[in-house]
Amino acid sequence: MASSSSLPLAAVFLFCYAFAASSAATPRFLSLVQPTPLVLNYHKGPLLNGNITVNLLWYGTFSPAQRSVISDFFLSLGASSPPSPSVSSWWRTIGSYRGGPRDVVLGRQAFDSKYGLGKSLTSTQVRRLARRLGTGGNAVNFVLTAADVSIEEFCMSSCGSHEYARAGRRGARFVYAWVGNPVSQCPGQCAWPFHKPIYGPQGPPLVAPNGDIGVDGMVINIATVLAGAVTNPFDSGYYQGSAEAPLEAVSACTGIFGKGAFPGNPGAVLLEKTTGASYNANGVSGRRFLLPAMWDPTTLACKTLV
Ligand SMILES: *[C@@H]1O[C@H](CO)[C@@H](O)[C@H](O)[C@H]1NC(C)=O
């Protein structure tokens, strides 16, 4: 019934491993993170098109400041006023996939601040939580879990995932996703490059643009999962590799944030002088975000904003 496309935290480390395995004499620039050209095949299934509603369920404790970072990311996807490079220019690459430009609308927000299903969730429970946001419409229901919630797979094989299920026995399919706050459970896996990685080459961590390693890490994972959910909602859209462990629009570009990225190094990004924070995308309300590269079907390469 449900299908899962995890954001493979392993990908970064596989690349790192590939780097470590190449001989020490190999110049670093030879171990490029992506083969060129990179091809994500289209598997002839439906994508999410047009106006896509994103609904949010906040599970556990999130401060208003944390919620506003994440809401502002979603609101920035379609905002034309922030200066370039902007979140909306990052999202515009999605328009090069079949189906053309997509607009994201922030829809319902629900709260379970009392941990109604406990602090250790199975994937079935995550699906139950996602259903609370409704199962109709052209939507992605995001379940966002607080730092003290553990989830099957979280930190073990993924930092977030998107899946689909049926609304009822014969109901229509609906798409949902989860991303957890990794700050205390696995910042080296799911909040890199704001925390030093657990394996591989150790560059200095970057300063998080909104001053919150966990939430700024969540934005990276939310961006990854959203792009995957839109371009591969039912495991029959764009991906490379097997349907069970696909590399999708952004997960195919894992670890790349700016030009010149190589394993352990996110690439050249912008620096905010006063705070030392790293970012590559402007958003609404003067916000800044660090967003991962996205595969561009027109150039067959991972596209960076800066
Ligand atoms: C979304 O809806 C608005 C308002 O109806 C419309 O102007 C816009 O073109 C739609 N966007 C897409 C991508 O279909």
CSV table of C-alpha atoms and ligand atoms in Angstrom, one decimal:
chain,number,residue,atom,x,y,z
A,1,MET,CA,0.0,0.0,0.0
A,2,ALA,CA,2.6,2.5,1.0
A,3,SER,CA,5.7,3.0,-0.8
A,4,SER,CA,8.8,4.7,0.5
A,5,SER,CA,11.4,6.8,-1.1
A,6,SER,CA,13.9,7.6,1.6
A,7,LEU,CA,16.3,10.4,1.4
A,8,PRO,CA,19.4,8.4,1.5
A,9,LEU,CA,21.8,9.7,4.0
A,10,ALA,CA,24.0,6.9,2.9
A,11,ALA,CA,24.5,8.7,-0.4
A,12,VAL,CA,26.8,11.3,1.0
A,13,PHE,CA,28.8,8.7,2.7
A,14,LEU,CA,29.0,6.4,-0.2
A,15,PHE,CA,30.5,9.3,-2.1
A,16,CYS,CA,32.8,9.9,0.8
A,17,TYR,CA,33.8,6.3,0.8
A,18,ALA,CA,34.5,6.4,-2.9
A,19,PHE,CA,36.7,9.4,-2.2
A,20,ALA,CA,38.5,7.6,0.6
A,21,ALA,CA,38.9,4.5,-1.5
A,22,SER,CA,40.6,6.3,-4.4
A,23,SER,CA,44.2,6.6,-3.8
A,24,ALA,CA,45.6,9.3,-1.6
A,25,ALA,CA,47.6,10.5,-4.6
A,26,THR,CA,44.5,11.1,-6.6
A,27,PRO,CA,43.9,14.9,-6.8
A,28,ARG,CA,40.7,15.7,-5.0
A,29,PHE,CA,39.1,17.3,-8.0
A,30,LEU,CA,39.1,13.9,-9.8
A,31,SER,CA,36.5,12.5,-7.4
A,32,LEU,CA,33.6,14.4,-8.6
A,33,VAL,CA,30.4,13.7,-6.8
A,34,GLN,CA,28.3,13.1,-9.9
A,35,PRO,CA,28.8,11.2,-13.0
A,36,THR,CA,28.3,13.4,-16.1
A,37,PRO,CA,25.8,13.3,-17.6
A,38,LEU,CA,23.5,12.3,-14.8
A,39,VAL,CA,20.3,10.7,-16.0
A,40,LEU,CA,17.1,10.2,-14.1
A,41,ASN,CA,14.8,8.2,-16.2
A,42,TYR,CA,11.2,9.0,-16.4
A,43,HIS,CA,9.2,5.8,-15.6
A,44,LYS,CA,5.9,6.9,-17.3
A,45,GLY,CA,3.8,7.4,-14.2
A,46,PRO,CA,2.0,10.5,-12.9
A,47,LEU,CA,3.7,13.4,-11.3
A,48,LEU,CA,2.2,16.0,-9.0
A,49,ASN,CA,1.4,19.0,-11.3
A,50,GLY,CA,-0.2,22.4,-11.2
A,51,ASN,CA,-1.1,23.9,-7.8
A,52,ILE,CA,0.2,21.6,-5.1
A,53,THR,CA,-0.9,22.1,-1.5
A,54,VAL,CA,1.5,21.4,1.3
A,55,ASN,CA,-0.1,20.6,4.6
A,56,LEU,CA,1.9,20.4,7.8
A,57,LEU,CA,1.5,18.4,11.0
A,58,TRP,CA,3.9,19.5,13.8
A,59,TYR,CA,4.4,16.5,16.0
A,60,GLY,CA,6.0,17.3,19.4
A,61,THR,CA,7.7,20.4,20.6
A,62,PHE,CA,8.6,23.1,18.0
A,63,SER,CA,9.1,26.7,19.0
A,64,PRO,CA,7.3,29.4,17.1
A,65,ALA,CA,10.7,30.5,15.8
A,66,GLN,CA,11.4,27.0,14.5
A,67,ARG,CA,8.0,26.8,12.8
A,68,SER,CA,8.4,30.1,11.2
A,69,VAL,CA,11.7,29.1,9.6
A,70,ILE,CA,10.1,26.1,8.0
A,71,SER,CA,6.8,27.9,7.0
A,72,ASP,CA,8.9,30.7,5.5
A,73,PHE,CA,10.7,28.1,3.4
A,74,PHE,CA,7.4,26.9,1.9
A,75,LEU,CA,6.1,30.4,1.4
A,76,SER,CA,9.4,31.3,-0.4
A,77,LEU,CA,8.9,28.7,-3.1
A,78,GLY,CA,6.6,30.9,-5.1
A,79,ALA,CA,7.7,34.4,-3.8
A,80,SER,CA,9.0,36.6,-6.6
A,81,SER,CA,10.2,39.5,-4.4
A,82,PRO,CA,13.3,38.0,-2.7
A,83,PRO,CA,16.5,39.0,-4.5
A,84,SER,CA,18.5,36.4,-6.6
A,85,PRO,CA,19.6,33.8,-5.8
A,86,SER,CA,16.2,32.9,-4.4
A,87,VAL,CA,14.2,29.9,-3.1
A,88,SER,CA,11.8,30.5,-6.0
A,89,SER,CA,14.6,30.2,-8.6
A,90,TRP,CA,15.6,26.9,-6.9
A,91,TRP,CA,12.0,25.7,-7.2
A,92,ARG,CA,11.7,26.9,-10.8
A,93,THR,CA,13.9,24.0,-12.0
A,94,ILE,CA,11.0,21.7,-11.2
A,95,GLY,CA,9.2,23.3,-14.1
A,96,SER,CA,11.7,21.6,-16.5
A,97,TYR,CA,10.3,18.2,-15.5
A,98,ARG,CA,7.3,17.0,-17.4
A,99,GLY,CA,4.1,18.8,-16.5
A,100,GLY,CA,5.8,22.3,-16.4
A,101,PRO,CA,5.8,24.8,-13.6
A,102,ARG,CA,4.3,23.9,-10.2
A,103,ASP,CA,3.1,26.3,-7.6
A,104,VAL,CA,3.2,25.3,-4.0
A,105,VAL,CA,0.5,26.6,-1.6
A,106,LEU,CA,0.8,26.3,2.1
A,107,GLY,CA,-2.4,24.7,3.3
A,108,ARG,CA,-3.5,23.3,6.6
A,109,GLN,CA,-1.3,23.2,9.7
A,110,ALA,CA,-2.1,20.9,12.6
A,111,PHE,CA,-0.4,20.3,15.9
A,112,ASP,CA,0.2,17.4,18.1
A,113,SER,CA,2.3,19.0,20.7
A,114,LYS,CA,1.5,16.4,23.3
A,115,TYR,CA,3.0,13.5,21.4
A,116,GLY,CA,-0.3,11.7,21.0
A,117,LEU,CA,1.3,8.5,19.6
A,118,GLY,CA,4.3,8.6,21.9
A,119,LYS,CA,7.9,9.5,21.1
A,120,SER,CA,8.9,6.4,19.1
A,121,LEU,CA,6.9,6.1,15.9
A,122,THR,CA,6.6,3.3,13.4
A,123,SER,CA,6.1,4.1,9.7
A,124,THR,CA,2.4,3.0,10.1
A,125,GLN,CA,2.0,5.6,12.8
A,126,VAL,CA,3.5,8.3,10.6
A,127,ARG,CA,1.0,7.4,7.9
A,128,ARG,CA,-1.8,7.7,10.5
A,129,LEU,CA,-0.5,11.1,11.4
A,130,ALA,CA,-0.4,12.1,7.8
A,131,ARG,CA,-4.0,11.1,7.3
A,132,ARG,CA,-5.1,13.6,9.9
A,133,LEU,CA,-4.3,16.3,7.4
A,134,GLY,CA,-6.9,14.9,5.0
A,135,THR,CA,-6.4,12.6,2.0
A,136,GLY,CA,-8.0,14.6,-0.8
A,137,GLY,CA,-6.6,17.1,-3.3
A,138,ASN,CA,-3.4,17.6,-5.0
A,139,ALA,CA,-1.4,17.7,-1.8
A,140,VAL,CA,1.7,16.6,0.1
A,141,ASN,CA,1.1,16.1,3.8
A,142,PHE,CA,4.2,16.6,5.8
A,143,VAL,CA,4.6,15.1,9.2
A,144,LEU,CA,7.4,17.1,10.9
A,145,THR,CA,8.7,15.5,14.1
A,146,ALA,CA,10.5,17.2,17.0
A,147,ALA,CA,14.1,16.4,18.1
A,148,ASP,CA,13.0,13.9,20.8
A,149,VAL,CA,10.9,11.7,18.5
A,150,SER,CA,12.5,8.6,17.0
A,151,ILE,CA,11.1,7.0,13.9
A,152,GLU,CA,11.8,3.7,12.2
A,153,GLU,CA,14.6,4.4,9.7
A,154,PHE,CA,15.3,7.9,11.0
A,155,CYS,CA,19.1,8.2,11.4
A,156,MET,CA,19.5,4.6,10.4
A,157,SER,CA,18.9,4.9,6.7
A,158,SER,CA,17.2,8.2,6.1
A,159,CYS,CA,16.7,11.8,7.2
A,160,GLY,CA,13.2,12.0,5.8
A,161,SER,CA,11.0,10.3,3.2
A,162,HIS,CA,8.0,10.6,1.0
A,163,GLU,CA,5.5,7.9,0.5
A,164,TYR,CA,2.0,7.3,-0.7
A,165,ALA,CA,-1.0,5.4,0.5
A,166,ARG,CA,-4.6,4.9,-0.3
A,167,ALA,CA,-7.3,7.0,1.4
A,168,GLY,CA,-9.4,3.9,1.9
A,169,ARG,CA,-9.5,0.3,0.7
A,170,ARG,CA,-10.3,1.5,-2.8
A,171,GLY,CA,-9.6,5.1,-2.3
A,172,ALA,CA,-7.4,7.5,-4.2
A,173,ARG,CA,-3.8,7.6,-3.5
A,174,PHE,CA,-2.4,10.4,-1.4
A,175,VAL,CA,1.1,11.6,-0.9
A,176,TYR,CA,2.8,12.2,2.4
A,177,ALA,CA,6.2,12.8,3.8
A,178,TRP,CA,8.1,13.0,7.1
A,179,VAL,CA,11.2,14.8,8.1
A,180,GLY,CA,12.5,14.8,11.7
A,181,ASN,CA,14.6,17.3,13.6
A,182,PRO,CA,18.0,15.6,13.7
A,183,VAL,CA,19.8,17.9,16.1
A,184,SER,CA,20.1,15.5,19.0
A,185,GLN,CA,19.8,12.1,17.2
A,186,CYS,CA,22.0,12.4,14.2
A,187,PRO,CA,23.2,15.9,13.3
A,188,GLY,CA,26.3,14.5,11.5
A,189,GLN,CA,24.1,12.5,9.1
A,190,CYS,CA,21.1,14.7,8.7
A,191,ALA,CA,22.2,18.3,9.5
A,192,TRP,CA,25.5,18.2,7.5
A,193,PRO,CA,27.0,20.7,6.5
A,194,PHE,CA,26.0,22.5,9.7
A,195,HIS,CA,27.6,19.7,11.8
A,196,LYS,CA,30.7,17.7,11.2
A,197,PRO,CA,30.0,14.5,9.3
A,198,ILE,CA,30.3,11.2,11.1
A,199,TYR,CA,32.5,9.7,8.5
A,200,GLY,CA,34.6,10.8,5.6
A,201,PRO,CA,36.6,14.0,5.0
A,202,GLN,CA,36.0,16.4,7.9
A,203,GLY,CA,35.6,20.0,6.7
A,204,PRO,CA,34.7,22.6,9.3
A,205,PRO,CA,30.9,22.9,9.8
A,206,LEU,CA,29.1,25.8,8.2
A,207,VAL,CA,27.1,28.3,10.3
A,208,ALA,CA,23.4,27.6,9.9
A,209,PRO,CA,21.6,30.5,8.2
A,210,ASN,CA,18.7,30.6,10.7
A,211,GLY,CA,20.9,29.9,13.7
A,212,ASP,CA,19.3,26.5,14.3
A,213,ILE,CA,21.3,23.5,13.2
A,214,GLY,CA,18.4,21.1,13.5
A,215,VAL,CA,15.8,23.2,11.7
A,216,ASP,CA,18.2,24.5,9.0
A,217,GLY,CA,19.0,20.8,8.5
A,218,MET,CA,15.3,20.0,8.3
A,219,VAL,CA,14.9,22.6,5.5
A,220,ILE,CA,17.6,20.7,3.4
A,221,ASN,CA,15.7,17.5,4.0
A,222,ILE,CA,12.3,19.0,3.4
A,223,ALA,CA,13.5,20.5,0.1
A,224,THR,CA,14.9,17.1,-0.9
A,225,VAL,CA,11.8,15.2,0.0
A,226,LEU,CA,9.4,17.7,-1.5
A,227,ALA,CA,11.2,17.7,-4.9
A,228,GLY,CA,11.2,13.8,-4.8
A,229,ALA,CA,7.5,13.7,-3.9
A,230,VAL,CA,6.5,16.0,-6.7
A,231,THR,CA,8.6,14.3,-9.4
A,232,ASN,CA,8.3,10.7,-8.2
A,233,PRO,CA,5.1,10.6,-6.1
A,234,PHE,CA,4.2,7.0,-6.9
A,235,ASP,CA,7.5,5.4,-7.6
A,236,SER,CA,6.9,5.7,-11.3
A,237,GLY,CA,8.2,9.2,-12.0
A,238,TYR,CA,11.8,10.4,-12.3
A,239,TYR,CA,14.5,8.5,-10.6
A,240,GLN,CA,17.7,6.6,-11.1
A,241,GLY,CA,18.4,3.2,-9.7
A,242,SER,CA,15.8,0.8,-8.1
A,243,ALA,CA,12.3,1.9,-7.2
A,244,GLU,CA,13.0,0.8,-3.6
A,245,ALA,CA,16.1,3.0,-3.2
A,246,PRO,CA,15.7,5.6,-5.9
A,247,LEU,CA,17.9,8.6,-6.5
A,248,GLU,CA,15.5,11.4,-7.2
A,249,ALA,CA,15.5,15.1,-8.2
A,250,VAL,CA,17.5,16.3,-5.3
A,251,SER,CA,18.7,13.1,-3.6
A,252,ALA,CA,20.7,12.3,-6.8
A,253,CYS,CA,22.6,15.5,-6.0
A,254,THR,CA,23.2,14.8,-2.3
A,255,GLY,CA,26.1,16.7,-0.8
A,256,ILE,CA,26.2,19.4,-3.4
A,257,PHE,CA,25.3,23.0,-2.4
A,258,GLY,CA,27.5,25.1,-4.5
A,259,LYS,CA,30.0,25.0,-7.4
A,260,GLY,CA,33.1,22.9,-6.8
A,261,ALA,CA,31.4,20.5,-4.3
A,262,PHE,CA,33.3,17.3,-3.6
A,263,PRO,CA,32.8,14.7,-0.9
A,264,GLY,CA,32.9,16.3,2.5
A,265,ASN,CA,32.8,19.8,1.0
A,266,PRO,CA,29.5,21.4,0.1
A,267,GLY,CA,31.0,23.7,-2.5
A,268,ALA,CA,31.2,27.5,-2.7
A,269,VAL,CA,28.2,29.2,-1.1
A,270,LEU,CA,27.4,32.7,0.1
A,271,LEU,CA,28.5,34.1,3.4
A,272,GLU,CA,26.6,36.5,5.5
A,273,LYS,CA,29.2,38.9,6.8
A,274,THR,CA,27.8,39.8,10.2
A,275,THR,CA,26.9,36.3,11.4
A,276,GLY,CA,29.3,34.1,9.3
A,277,ALA,CA,26.2,32.1,8.2
A,278,SER,CA,26.3,30.2,5.0
A,279,TYR,CA,23.4,30.3,2.5
A,280,ASN,CA,22.6,30.2,-1.1
A,281,ALA,CA,19.0,31.2,-1.4
A,282,ASN,CA,17.0,34.3,-0.3
A,283,GLY,CA,13.4,33.9,0.9
A,284,VAL,CA,10.5,35.8,2.3
A,285,SER,CA,10.9,38.1,5.3
A,286,GLY,CA,14.6,38.5,4.6
A,287,ARG,CA,15.2,34.8,5.4
A,288,ARG,CA,18.2,32.9,4.0
A,289,PHE,CA,18.4,29.2,3.4
A,290,LEU,CA,21.0,26.7,2.3
A,291,LEU,CA,19.4,24.5,-0.4
A,292,PRO,CA,20.8,21.4,-2.1
A,293,ALA,CA,21.4,21.2,-5.8
A,294,MET,CA,18.6,19.9,-8.0
A,295,TRP,CA,18.9,17.7,-11.1
A,296,ASP,CA,18.0,19.7,-14.1
A,297,PRO,CA,16.4,17.6,-16.9
A,298,THR,CA,17.5,20.2,-19.6
A,299,THR,CA,21.2,20.0,-18.8
A,300,LEU,CA,21.4,16.5,-17.2
A,301,ALA,CA,23.4,17.9,-14.3
A,302,CYS,CA,22.9,18.9,-10.7
A,303,LYS,CA,22.1,22.6,-10.8
A,304,THR,CA,23.4,24.9,-8.0
A,305,LEU,CA,22.1,28.3,-7.2
A,306,VAL,CA,25.5,29.9,-6.8
B,1,LIG,C1,-2.4,28.0,-9.5
B,1,LIG,O1,-3.6,28.7,-9.3
B,1,LIG,C2,-3.5,30.1,-9.6
B,1,LIG,C3,-4.9,30.7,-9.2
B,1,LIG,O2,-5.9,29.9,-9.8
B,1,LIG,C4,-3.2,30.3,-11.1
B,1,LIG,O3,-3.1,31.6,-11.4
B,1,LIG,C5,-1.9,29.6,-11.4
B,1,LIG,O4,-1.5,29.7,-12.8
B,1,LIG,C6,-1.9,28.2,-10.9
B,1,LIG,N1,-0.5,27.6,-11.1
B,1,LIG,C7,-0.2,26.5,-11.8
B,1,LIG,C8,1.2,26.1,-11.9
B,1,LIG,O5,-1.1,25.8,-12.4
